[in-house]
Structures are given as C-alpha cells and as structure tokens.
Amino acid sequence: MEITLSMAPLGAEVTGLDLARPVDDGTFRKIETLFHERGVIVIRDQKLTPEQHIAFSRRFGPLEIHVAAQYLKRGFPEILVVSNVVEDGRNIGLADAGQYWHSDLSYVANPSRCSLLYALEVPVCDGEVLGETLFASAAYAYDTLPAAWKQRLEGLTAVHRYGDRYQKQQASGGRGALSQEQLAKLPDVRHAVLRGHPITGRRVLFVNEGFTAAIDGMPTEESAALLPQLYAHIVRPEFLYTHRWRVGDLLLWDNCLVQHRAIRNYELPLRRLMHRTTVAGGDGR
Ligand code: OGA
Ligand code: MN
C-alpha cells in the first residue's frame, strides 16, 4: 500500500490496495489513522461489487439508509445511487447531489461519520474528466479562525435542517417530493458551532451552506449576516482539495472534519454513475 499526500491541508491518495479482498486489522488501522489526519482519501483502482463496497464501509461503523428512498439501489438499501443517468424517463439516482457546500447528514442528531463514494462511470470530454468534487477542511477553518470570532462563537449552537434544501432542489426540477412521513423523520437538530470531532476531539467550525439554517440565540439578521462570512472562511480557495475522478476510485470523506461540493459541469450524453454508502455517526464518543 502506498500513500501520497495532496499539497492541500487535506486529501491523500492510496494505491496498491485491493478492497475486494479482506483487509486485515493492521492495514485498516493505517487507513483509519490517515483518514483522521487528512479528512478525505481516495483508494484508487478498485473493482467492487455492492456487497464488497458495503462490507468495507461497515468497518467504519453501522450504515445509514438515506431518506431519499427512491434513489436507493434495488436490493441494497445501504447504497444511495448518485447519477445523472435517466432510464425509462426517470433519474436512476440523485442527479443533483451536493452542488453546494455541505457535509452529509449534518441535519441529523449524530451527523454521519463518513461517506464512501465509488465511481462506476465518470464523464470525460476531450480527454478531460468532468464532475470534480471539491473539499474544504473545517478543522483548518477552525485553526485559522480569528481569535475574536472564536470568542464570539464559543458555546453557541446552530440549527441544521434538511427540508429547506430539499425543497430548493425540488423547485429547480429533477426531484420527487419528500412525503410527510419522510419529512417527519427529519426534525430540526442543533450542533455546536465550534464542534469537537466525535472520535479525535479535533475542533472544527461546524456550519455549512447546505443545511445550517441559523445560529441559535442571535437576532435573525445577525445570524443571516454572520453565516455567509463563516462559509467563506471555510472554503477559501487556497485551502481546497479538488478530487478529479477516475473509474474505480473509492473516495472516503469524514463528514465531521471536511465539507464538500459537487461541480456540475457535464450533461448527458456524458454519464456519471456513483454509489454512496454513509456511515452513521456515534453519540459523541
Ligand atoms: C454526495 C455528494 C458529490 C459528487 O454523494 O454526498 O455530495 O460530486 N456527491 O457527486
Ligand atoms: Mn454530499
């Protein structure tokens, strides 16, 4: 197994590892340690069945079943299909996943530990791969936060909510409505704005454009003015890692440490097909 760090303060590439075979505990610990340091890692050149993808994902913990039931892979509810492919007039997966900065499932009480996205088809145009995914380190954002901001934010919590975002996406087309029953599973939740990572304890600035609705206990306008400044601080371009996909990539990101955003710079007939598993968060170990 070979590891290459990216030039950014997050991101690493792993080669020489075959996840279709059992991974021994020593190797897994190495991957996990690297993962906790770098927040996002790509394991290249994989050829995984859904069963193998799920089995490796479970090494990190129990898996979530995504609320968007219409986009789960048939026979494998642990797999969320992320794709622009249309079959029989219907999207086979979420076509518009994450085209805004977010961390997956920050809108549940125990935000997801990590997501594992496996590339089956990637759009290529004139030899260039499109549909990159951008990553930003919320830990680095915390470390570089001006002291006065840290003071102001210490002890505050923010509201996170899925419904607003889903409705925005739905309004712009391409998504079926969530049922009342689906929405009822997703009440508002609150997280510390300066949150400790549930496993490593590392502090992060835990607000995101996708799902953070407001900072608690602040006048509405003040919160609405402050949040975009915090988002801008998190995603300063010099601190981003851009993932350029290859077929066979298994990309893992830590939802408690980094944020991500999809770039939609391709359209059919260029196809993009990914499978995502999502590892549940712990209860603040
Ligand atoms: C996701 C997501 C980004 C992408 O699957 O959670 O945000 O580039 N995907 O597909
Ligand atoms: Mn996402």
XYZ file of C-alpha atoms and ligand atoms in Angstrom, residues 97-98 100 102-104 115 211 253 255 260-261 276, ligand 2:
14
model
C -26.360 15.701 -5.104
C -24.464 18.350 -3.220
C -23.463 23.492 -2.658
C -22.244 20.748 2.858
C -21.379 17.779 4.992
C -23.598 14.737 4.616
C -19.321 8.709 3.297
C -28.028 22.545 5.848
C -14.592 11.688 3.429
C -18.300 14.438 7.480
C -17.671 19.055 0.061
C -19.375 20.319 -3.048
C -22.539 6.045 -1.972
Mn -22.697 15.055 -0.141
